[in-house]
PDB file of C-alpha atoms in Angstrom:
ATOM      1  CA  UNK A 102      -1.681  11.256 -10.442  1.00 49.00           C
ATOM      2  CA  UNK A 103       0.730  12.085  -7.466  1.00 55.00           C
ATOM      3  CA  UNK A 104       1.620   7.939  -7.288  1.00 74.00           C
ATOM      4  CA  UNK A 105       5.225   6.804  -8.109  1.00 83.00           C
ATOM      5  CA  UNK A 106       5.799   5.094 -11.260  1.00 88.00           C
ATOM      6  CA  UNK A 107       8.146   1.413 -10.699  1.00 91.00           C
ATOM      7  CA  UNK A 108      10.195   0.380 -13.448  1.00 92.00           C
ATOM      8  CA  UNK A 109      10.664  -2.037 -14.788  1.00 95.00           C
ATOM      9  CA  UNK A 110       7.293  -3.944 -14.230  1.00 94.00           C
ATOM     10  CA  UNK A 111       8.741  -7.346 -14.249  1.00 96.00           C
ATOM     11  CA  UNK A 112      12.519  -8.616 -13.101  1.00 97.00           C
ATOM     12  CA  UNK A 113      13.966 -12.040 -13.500  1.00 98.00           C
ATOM     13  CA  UNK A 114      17.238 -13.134 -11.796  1.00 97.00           C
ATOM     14  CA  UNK A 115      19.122 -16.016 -10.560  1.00 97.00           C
ATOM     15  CA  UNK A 116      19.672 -16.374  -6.514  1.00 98.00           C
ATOM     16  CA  UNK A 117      22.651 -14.438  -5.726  1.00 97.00           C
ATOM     17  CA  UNK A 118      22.250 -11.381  -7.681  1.00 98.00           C
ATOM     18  CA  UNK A 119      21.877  -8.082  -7.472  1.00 98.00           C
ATOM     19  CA  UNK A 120      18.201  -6.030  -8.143  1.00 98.00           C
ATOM     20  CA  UNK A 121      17.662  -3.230  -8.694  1.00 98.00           C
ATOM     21  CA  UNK A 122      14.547  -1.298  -9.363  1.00 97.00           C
ATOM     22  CA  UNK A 123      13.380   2.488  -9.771  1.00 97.00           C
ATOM     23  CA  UNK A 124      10.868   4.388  -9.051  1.00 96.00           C
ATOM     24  CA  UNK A 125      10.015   8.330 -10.031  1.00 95.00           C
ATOM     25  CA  UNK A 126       7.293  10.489  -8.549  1.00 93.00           C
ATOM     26  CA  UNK A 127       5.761  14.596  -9.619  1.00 91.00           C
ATOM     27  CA  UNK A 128       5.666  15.804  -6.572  1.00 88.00           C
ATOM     28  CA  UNK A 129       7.436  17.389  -3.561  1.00 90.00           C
ATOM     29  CA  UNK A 130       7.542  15.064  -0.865  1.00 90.00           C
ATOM     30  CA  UNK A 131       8.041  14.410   2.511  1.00 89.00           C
ATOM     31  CA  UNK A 132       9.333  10.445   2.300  1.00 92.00           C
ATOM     32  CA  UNK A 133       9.412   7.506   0.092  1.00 94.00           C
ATOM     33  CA  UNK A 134       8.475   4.248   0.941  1.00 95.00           C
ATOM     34  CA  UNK A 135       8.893   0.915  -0.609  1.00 96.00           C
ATOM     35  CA  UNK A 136       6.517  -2.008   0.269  1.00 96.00           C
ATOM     36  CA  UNK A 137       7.011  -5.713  -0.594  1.00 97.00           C
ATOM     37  CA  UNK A 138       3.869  -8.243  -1.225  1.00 96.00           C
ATOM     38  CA  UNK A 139       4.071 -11.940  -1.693  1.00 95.00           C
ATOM     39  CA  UNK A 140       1.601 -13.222  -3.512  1.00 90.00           C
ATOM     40  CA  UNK A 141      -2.015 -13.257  -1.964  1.00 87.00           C
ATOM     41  CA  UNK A 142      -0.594 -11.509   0.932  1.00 91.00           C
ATOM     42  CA  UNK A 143      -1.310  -7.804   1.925  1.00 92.00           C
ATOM     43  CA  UNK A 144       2.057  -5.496   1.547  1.00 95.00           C
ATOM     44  CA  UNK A 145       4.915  -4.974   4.340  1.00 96.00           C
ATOM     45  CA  UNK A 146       6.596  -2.000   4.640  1.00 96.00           C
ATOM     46  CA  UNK A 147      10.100  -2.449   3.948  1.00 97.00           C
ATOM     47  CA  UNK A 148      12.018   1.268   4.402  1.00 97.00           C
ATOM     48  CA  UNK A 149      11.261   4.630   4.607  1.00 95.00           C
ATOM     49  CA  UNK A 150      13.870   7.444   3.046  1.00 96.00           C
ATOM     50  CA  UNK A 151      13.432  11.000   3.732  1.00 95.00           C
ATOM     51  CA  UNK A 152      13.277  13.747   1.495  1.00 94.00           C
ATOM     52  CA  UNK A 153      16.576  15.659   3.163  1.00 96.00           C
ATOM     53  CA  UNK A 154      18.319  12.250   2.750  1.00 97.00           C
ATOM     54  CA  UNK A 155      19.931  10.680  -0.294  1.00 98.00           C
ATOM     55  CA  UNK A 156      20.746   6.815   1.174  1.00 98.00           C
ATOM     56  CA  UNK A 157      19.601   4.133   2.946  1.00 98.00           C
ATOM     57  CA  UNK A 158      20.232   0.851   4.033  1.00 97.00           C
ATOM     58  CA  UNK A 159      18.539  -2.164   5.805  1.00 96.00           C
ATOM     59  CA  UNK A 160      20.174  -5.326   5.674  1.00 97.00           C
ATOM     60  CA  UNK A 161      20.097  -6.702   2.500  1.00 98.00           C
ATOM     61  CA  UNK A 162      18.799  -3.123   1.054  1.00 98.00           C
ATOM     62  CA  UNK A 163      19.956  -0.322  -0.079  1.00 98.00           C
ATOM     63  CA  UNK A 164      17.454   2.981  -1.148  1.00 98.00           C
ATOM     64  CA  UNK A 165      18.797   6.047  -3.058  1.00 98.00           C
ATOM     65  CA  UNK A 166      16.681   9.488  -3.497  1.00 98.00           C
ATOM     66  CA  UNK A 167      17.456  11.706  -5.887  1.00 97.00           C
ATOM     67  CA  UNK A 168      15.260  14.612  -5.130  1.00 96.00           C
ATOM     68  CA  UNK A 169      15.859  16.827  -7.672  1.00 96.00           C
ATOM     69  CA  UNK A 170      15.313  13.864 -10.379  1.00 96.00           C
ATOM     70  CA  UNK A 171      12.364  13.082  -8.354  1.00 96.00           C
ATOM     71  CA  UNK A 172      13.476   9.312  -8.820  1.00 97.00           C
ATOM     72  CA  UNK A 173      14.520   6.914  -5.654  1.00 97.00           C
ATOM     73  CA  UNK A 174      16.094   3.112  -6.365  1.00 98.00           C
ATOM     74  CA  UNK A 175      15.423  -0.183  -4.019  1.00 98.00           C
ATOM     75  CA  UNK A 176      18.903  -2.421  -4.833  1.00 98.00           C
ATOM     76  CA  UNK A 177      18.740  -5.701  -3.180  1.00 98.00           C
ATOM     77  CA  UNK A 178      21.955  -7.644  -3.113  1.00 98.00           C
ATOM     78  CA  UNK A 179      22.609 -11.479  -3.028  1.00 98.00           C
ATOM     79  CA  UNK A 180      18.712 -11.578  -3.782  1.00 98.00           C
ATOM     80  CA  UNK A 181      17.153 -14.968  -2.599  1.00 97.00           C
ATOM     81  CA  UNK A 182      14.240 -17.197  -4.058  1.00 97.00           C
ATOM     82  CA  UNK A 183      12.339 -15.827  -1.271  1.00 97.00           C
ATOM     83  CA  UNK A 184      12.385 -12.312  -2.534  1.00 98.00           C
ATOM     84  CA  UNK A 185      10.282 -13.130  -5.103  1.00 98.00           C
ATOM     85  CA  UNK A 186       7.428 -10.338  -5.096  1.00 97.00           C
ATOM     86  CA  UNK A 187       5.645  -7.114  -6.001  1.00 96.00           C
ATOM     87  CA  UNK A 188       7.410  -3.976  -4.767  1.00 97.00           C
ATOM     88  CA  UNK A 189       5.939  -0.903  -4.960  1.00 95.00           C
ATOM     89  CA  UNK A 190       7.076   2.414  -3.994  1.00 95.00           C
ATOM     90  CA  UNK A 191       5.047   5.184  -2.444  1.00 93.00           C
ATOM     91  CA  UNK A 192       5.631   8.630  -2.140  1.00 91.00           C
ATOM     92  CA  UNK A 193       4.246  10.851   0.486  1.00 88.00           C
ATOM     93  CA  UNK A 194       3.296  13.787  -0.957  1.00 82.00           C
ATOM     94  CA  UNK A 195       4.347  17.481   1.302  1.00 79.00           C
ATOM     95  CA  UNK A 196       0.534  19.188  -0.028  1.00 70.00           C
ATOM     96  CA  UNK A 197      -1.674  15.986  -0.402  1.00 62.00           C
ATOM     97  CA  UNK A 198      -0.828  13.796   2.815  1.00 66.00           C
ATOM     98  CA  UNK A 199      -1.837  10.554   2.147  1.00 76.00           C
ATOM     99  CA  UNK A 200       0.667   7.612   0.679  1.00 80.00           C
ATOM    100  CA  UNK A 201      -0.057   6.934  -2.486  1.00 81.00           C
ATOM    101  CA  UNK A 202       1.138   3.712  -4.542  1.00 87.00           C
ATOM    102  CA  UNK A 203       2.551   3.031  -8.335  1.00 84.00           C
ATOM    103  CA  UNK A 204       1.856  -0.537  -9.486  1.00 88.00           C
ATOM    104  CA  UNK A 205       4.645  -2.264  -8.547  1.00 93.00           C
ATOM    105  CA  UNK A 206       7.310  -4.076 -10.249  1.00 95.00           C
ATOM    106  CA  UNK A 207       7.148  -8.379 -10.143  1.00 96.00           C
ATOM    107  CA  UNK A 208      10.468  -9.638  -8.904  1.00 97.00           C
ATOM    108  CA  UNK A 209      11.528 -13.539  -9.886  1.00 98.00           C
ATOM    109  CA  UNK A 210      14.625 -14.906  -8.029  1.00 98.00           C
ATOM    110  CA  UNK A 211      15.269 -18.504  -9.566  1.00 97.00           C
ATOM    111  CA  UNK A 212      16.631 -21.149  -6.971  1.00 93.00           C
TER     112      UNK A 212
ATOM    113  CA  UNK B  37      -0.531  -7.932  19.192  1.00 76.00           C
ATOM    114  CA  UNK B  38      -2.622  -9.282  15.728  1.00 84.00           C
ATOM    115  CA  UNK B  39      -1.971  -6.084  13.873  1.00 94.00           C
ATOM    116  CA  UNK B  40      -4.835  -5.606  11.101  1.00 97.00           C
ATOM    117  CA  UNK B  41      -6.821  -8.041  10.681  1.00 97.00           C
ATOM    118  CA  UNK B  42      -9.515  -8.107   8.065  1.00 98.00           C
ATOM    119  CA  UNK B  43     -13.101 -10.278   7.879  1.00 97.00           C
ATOM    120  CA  UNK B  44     -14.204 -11.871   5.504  1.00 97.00           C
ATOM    121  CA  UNK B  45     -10.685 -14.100   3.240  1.00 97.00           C
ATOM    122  CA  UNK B  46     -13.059 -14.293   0.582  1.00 97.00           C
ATOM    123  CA  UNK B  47     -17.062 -12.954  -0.699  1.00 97.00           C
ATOM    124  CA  UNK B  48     -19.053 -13.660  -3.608  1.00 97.00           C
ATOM    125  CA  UNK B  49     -21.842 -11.177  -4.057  1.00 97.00           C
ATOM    126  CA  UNK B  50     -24.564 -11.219  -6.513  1.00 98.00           C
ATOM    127  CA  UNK B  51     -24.939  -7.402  -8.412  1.00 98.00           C
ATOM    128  CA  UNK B  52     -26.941  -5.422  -5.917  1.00 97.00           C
ATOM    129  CA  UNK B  53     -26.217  -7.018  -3.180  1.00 97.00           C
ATOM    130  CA  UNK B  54     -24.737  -4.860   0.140  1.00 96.00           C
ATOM    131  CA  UNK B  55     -21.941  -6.620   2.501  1.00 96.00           C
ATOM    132  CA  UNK B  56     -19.841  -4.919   5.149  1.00 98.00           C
ATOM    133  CA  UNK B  57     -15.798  -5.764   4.877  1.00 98.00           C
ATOM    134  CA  UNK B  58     -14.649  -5.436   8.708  1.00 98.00           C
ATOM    135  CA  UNK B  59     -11.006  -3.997   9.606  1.00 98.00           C
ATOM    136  CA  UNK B  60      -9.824  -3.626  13.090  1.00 98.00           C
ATOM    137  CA  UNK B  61      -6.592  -3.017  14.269  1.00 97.00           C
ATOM    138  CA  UNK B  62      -5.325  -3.254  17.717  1.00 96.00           C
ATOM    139  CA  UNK B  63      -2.177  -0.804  17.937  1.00 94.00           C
ATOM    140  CA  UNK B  64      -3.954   1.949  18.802  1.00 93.00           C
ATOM    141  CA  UNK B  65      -3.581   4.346  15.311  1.00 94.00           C
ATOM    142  CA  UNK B  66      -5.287   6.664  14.620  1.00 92.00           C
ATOM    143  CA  UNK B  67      -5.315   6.791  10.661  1.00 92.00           C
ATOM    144  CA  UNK B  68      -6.849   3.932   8.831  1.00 94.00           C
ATOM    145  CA  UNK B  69      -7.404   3.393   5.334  1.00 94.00           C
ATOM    146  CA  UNK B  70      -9.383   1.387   2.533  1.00 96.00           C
ATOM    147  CA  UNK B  71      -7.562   0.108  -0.853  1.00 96.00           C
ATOM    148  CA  UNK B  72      -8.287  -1.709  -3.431  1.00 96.00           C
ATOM    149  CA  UNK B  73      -5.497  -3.858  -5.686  1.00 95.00           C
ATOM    150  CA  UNK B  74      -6.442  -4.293  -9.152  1.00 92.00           C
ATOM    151  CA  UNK B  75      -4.466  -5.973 -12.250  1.00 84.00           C
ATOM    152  CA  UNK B  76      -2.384  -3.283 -13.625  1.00 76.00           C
ATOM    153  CA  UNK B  77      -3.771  -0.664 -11.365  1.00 77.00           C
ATOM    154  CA  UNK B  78      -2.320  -1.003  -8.133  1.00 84.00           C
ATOM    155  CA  UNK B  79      -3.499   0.466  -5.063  1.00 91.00           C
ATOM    156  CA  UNK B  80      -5.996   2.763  -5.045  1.00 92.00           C
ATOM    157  CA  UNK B  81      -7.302   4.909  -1.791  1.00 92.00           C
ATOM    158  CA  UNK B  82     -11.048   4.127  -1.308  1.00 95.00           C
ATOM    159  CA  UNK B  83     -11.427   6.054   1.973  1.00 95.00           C
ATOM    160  CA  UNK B  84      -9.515   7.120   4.699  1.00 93.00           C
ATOM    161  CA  UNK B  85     -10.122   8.471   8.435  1.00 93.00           C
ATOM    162  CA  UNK B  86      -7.234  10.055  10.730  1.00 89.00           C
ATOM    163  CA  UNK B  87      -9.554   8.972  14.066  1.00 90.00           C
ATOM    164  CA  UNK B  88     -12.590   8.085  15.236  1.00 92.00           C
ATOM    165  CA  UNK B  89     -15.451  10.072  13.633  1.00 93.00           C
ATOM    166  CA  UNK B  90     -13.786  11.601  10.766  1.00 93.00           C
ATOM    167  CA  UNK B  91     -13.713   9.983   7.600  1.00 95.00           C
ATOM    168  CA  UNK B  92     -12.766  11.689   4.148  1.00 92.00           C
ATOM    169  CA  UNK B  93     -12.561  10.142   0.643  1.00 93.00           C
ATOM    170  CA  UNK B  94      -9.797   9.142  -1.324  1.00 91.00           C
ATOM    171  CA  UNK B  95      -9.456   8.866  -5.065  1.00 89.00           C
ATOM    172  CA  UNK B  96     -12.204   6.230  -5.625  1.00 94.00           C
ATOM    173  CA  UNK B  97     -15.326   6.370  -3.544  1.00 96.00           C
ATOM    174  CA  UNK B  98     -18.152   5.987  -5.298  1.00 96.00           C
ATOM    175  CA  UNK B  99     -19.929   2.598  -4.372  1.00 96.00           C
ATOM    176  CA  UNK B 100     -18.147   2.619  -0.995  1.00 97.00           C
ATOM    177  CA  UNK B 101     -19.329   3.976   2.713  1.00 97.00           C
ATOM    178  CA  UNK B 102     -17.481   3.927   5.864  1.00 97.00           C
ATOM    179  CA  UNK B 103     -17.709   5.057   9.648  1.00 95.00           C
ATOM    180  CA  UNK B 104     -15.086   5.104  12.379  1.00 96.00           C
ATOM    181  CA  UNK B 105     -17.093   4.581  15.852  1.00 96.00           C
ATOM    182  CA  UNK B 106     -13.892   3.696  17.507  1.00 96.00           C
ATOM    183  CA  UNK B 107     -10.199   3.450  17.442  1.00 95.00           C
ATOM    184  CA  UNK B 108     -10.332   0.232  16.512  1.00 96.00           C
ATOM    185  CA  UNK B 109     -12.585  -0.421  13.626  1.00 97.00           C
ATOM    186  CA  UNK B 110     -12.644   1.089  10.277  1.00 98.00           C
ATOM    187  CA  UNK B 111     -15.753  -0.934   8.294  1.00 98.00           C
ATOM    188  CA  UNK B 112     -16.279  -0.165   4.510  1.00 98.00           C
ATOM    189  CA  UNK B 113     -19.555  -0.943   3.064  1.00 98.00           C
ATOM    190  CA  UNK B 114     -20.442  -1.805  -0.339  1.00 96.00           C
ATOM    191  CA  UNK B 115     -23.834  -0.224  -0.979  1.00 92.00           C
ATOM    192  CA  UNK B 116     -24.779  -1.934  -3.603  1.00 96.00           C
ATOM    193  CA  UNK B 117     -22.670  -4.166  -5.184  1.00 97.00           C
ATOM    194  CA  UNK B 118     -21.607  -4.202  -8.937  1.00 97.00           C
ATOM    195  CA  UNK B 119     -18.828  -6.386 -11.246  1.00 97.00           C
ATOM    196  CA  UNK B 120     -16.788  -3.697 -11.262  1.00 96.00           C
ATOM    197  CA  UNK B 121     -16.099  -3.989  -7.405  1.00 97.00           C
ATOM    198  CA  UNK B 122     -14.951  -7.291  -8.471  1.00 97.00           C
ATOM    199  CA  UNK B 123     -11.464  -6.601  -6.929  1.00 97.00           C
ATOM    200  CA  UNK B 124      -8.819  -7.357  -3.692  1.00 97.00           C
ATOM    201  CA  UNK B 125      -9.304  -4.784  -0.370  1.00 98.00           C
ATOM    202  CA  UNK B 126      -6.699  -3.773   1.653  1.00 97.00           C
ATOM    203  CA  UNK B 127      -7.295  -2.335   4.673  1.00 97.00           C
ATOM    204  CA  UNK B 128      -4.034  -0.523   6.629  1.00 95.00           C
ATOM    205  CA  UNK B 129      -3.628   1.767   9.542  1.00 95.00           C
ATOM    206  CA  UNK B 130      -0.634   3.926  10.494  1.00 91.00           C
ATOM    207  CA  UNK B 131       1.172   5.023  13.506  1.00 84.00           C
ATOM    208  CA  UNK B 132       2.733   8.134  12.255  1.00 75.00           C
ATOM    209  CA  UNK B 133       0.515  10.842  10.903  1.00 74.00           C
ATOM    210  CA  UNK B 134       4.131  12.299   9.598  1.00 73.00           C
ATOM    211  CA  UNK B 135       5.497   9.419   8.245  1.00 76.00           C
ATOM    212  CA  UNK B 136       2.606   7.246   7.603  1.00 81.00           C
ATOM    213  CA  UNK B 137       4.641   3.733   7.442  1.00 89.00           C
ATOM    214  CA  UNK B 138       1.474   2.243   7.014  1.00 92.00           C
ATOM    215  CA  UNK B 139       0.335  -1.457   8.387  1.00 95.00           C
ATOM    216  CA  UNK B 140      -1.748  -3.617   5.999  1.00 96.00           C
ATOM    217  CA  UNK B 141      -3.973  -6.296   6.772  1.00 97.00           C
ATOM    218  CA  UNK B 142      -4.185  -9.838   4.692  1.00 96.00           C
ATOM    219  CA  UNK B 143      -6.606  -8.739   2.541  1.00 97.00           C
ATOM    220  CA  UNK B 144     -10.712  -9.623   1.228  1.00 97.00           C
ATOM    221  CA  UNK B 145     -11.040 -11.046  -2.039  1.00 97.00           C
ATOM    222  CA  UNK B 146     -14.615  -9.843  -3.456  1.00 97.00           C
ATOM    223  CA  UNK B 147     -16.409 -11.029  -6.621  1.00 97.00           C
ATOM    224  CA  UNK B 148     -19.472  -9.814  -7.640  1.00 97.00           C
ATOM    225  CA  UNK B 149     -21.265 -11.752 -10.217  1.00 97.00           C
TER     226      UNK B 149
END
C-alpha cells in the first residue's frame, strides 16, 4: 500500500501541551498532507509540505519532512480541548497520483 | 460558496437493495473522488474522475458505479447493496490536479441490513 502509516494511533494530553505525531510513507512523493476530522465530520485539510522542503508552519503547527527517512511529523503546540480529533496524513505519490490516506491517529486534549 | 455537499446524512438499505449517494460541489474542480471510512481502515479510494466524463477506479470498486455528466456532480451508486457496504462515504473534490489539497464533504452514513 502506497498510504502513510500515523503513529501512534491514540494520544492523550492535558490543554497546553505539546503533540506530536508521525507519519512514514514507501514512496517517492510529490507532497504530504495532513487532514484533521472531528468526530462525525468529514476531514479538513490542515497543511501541505513539499517534497523539496523540510518545514512548515501554520499557526499553531509545525510539519517536518524527512525525505530520505520517508517520515514527516505534525507538532501542535499549546494544544486545546478543541483539537481533539483524528489526523491523518496523506502522501501524494510522484508515479500513482492520487492522495492516499493512513488511518489516522485519535488525539485527546483534556480541559 | 457550500463547498461539497453530500445527500443523503444517513441510509438504511436492506441486502440487494440499489441507492444513489449524490455529491456536488460548487467550486468548479475538476477532480472528484469517492471514499469510504471504516474502523481501523481508514480511507479508502472507491472511484475517482479528473472531469466530466472520465471516471477511473480506485483501490476498492467492486459494488460501486459512478458517472460524471457535469462539473458539478460526481454520484456513486451502490448496485446492489450488501453488509459489507455497511460503512461512512466521503465524497471530496480538488482544485489542484498537482497538489490535490482535497475538499471533503460531511459525509453519508450507510447500513445495510
Amino acid at each position: 500500500s502506497q498510504q502513510g502509516e500515523e503513529d501512534p494511533q491514540a494520544l492523550s494530553i492535558q490543554e497546553g501541551e505539546n503533540a506530536t505525531m508521525n507519519c512514514s510513507y514507501k514512496t517517492s512523493i510529490n507532497n504530504l498532507q495532513w487532514y484533521r476530522q472531528n468526530s462525525g465530520r468529514g476531514l479538513v485539510h490542515l497543511i501541505l509540505i513539499r517534497s523539496n522542503e523540510r518545514e512548515k508552519h501554520s499557526g499553531r503547527l509545525r510539519v517536518t519532512l524527512d525525505t530520505s527517512k520517508k517520515s514527516s511529523s505534525l507538532l501542535i503546540t499549546a494544544s486545546r480541548a478543541a483539537d481533539t480529533a483524528s489526523y491523518f496524513c496523506a502522501p501524494l505519490p510522484t508515479s500513482y497520483g492520487k492522495l492516499t490516506f493512513g488511518q489516522g491517529t485519535i488525539l485527546t486534549v483534556h480541559p | 460558496n457550500a463547498g461539497v455537499t453530500q445527500t443523503p446524512k444517513f441510509q438504511v438499505l436492506k441486502t440487494g437493495q440499489s441507492m444513489t449517494l449524490q455529491c456536488a460541489q460548487d467550486m468548479n474542480h475538476e477532480y472528484m473522488s469517492w471514499y469510504r471510512q471504516d474502523p481501523g481502515m481508514g480511507l479508502r479510494l472507491i472511484h475517482y474522475s479528473v472531469g466530466a466524463g472520465i471516471t477511473d477506479q480506485g483501490e476498492v470498486p467492486n459494488g460501486y458505479n459512478v458517472s460524471r455528466s457535469t462539473t458539478e456532480d460526481f454520484p456513486l451508486r451502490l448496485l446492489s447493496a450488501a453488509p459489507s457496504q455497511t460503512s461512512v462515504y466521503f465524497c471530496a473534490s480538488t482544485r489542484d490536479r498537482y497538489s490535490y489539497e482535497q475538499y471533503f464533504g460531511p459525509g453519508t452514513r450507510l447500513t445495510v441490513t
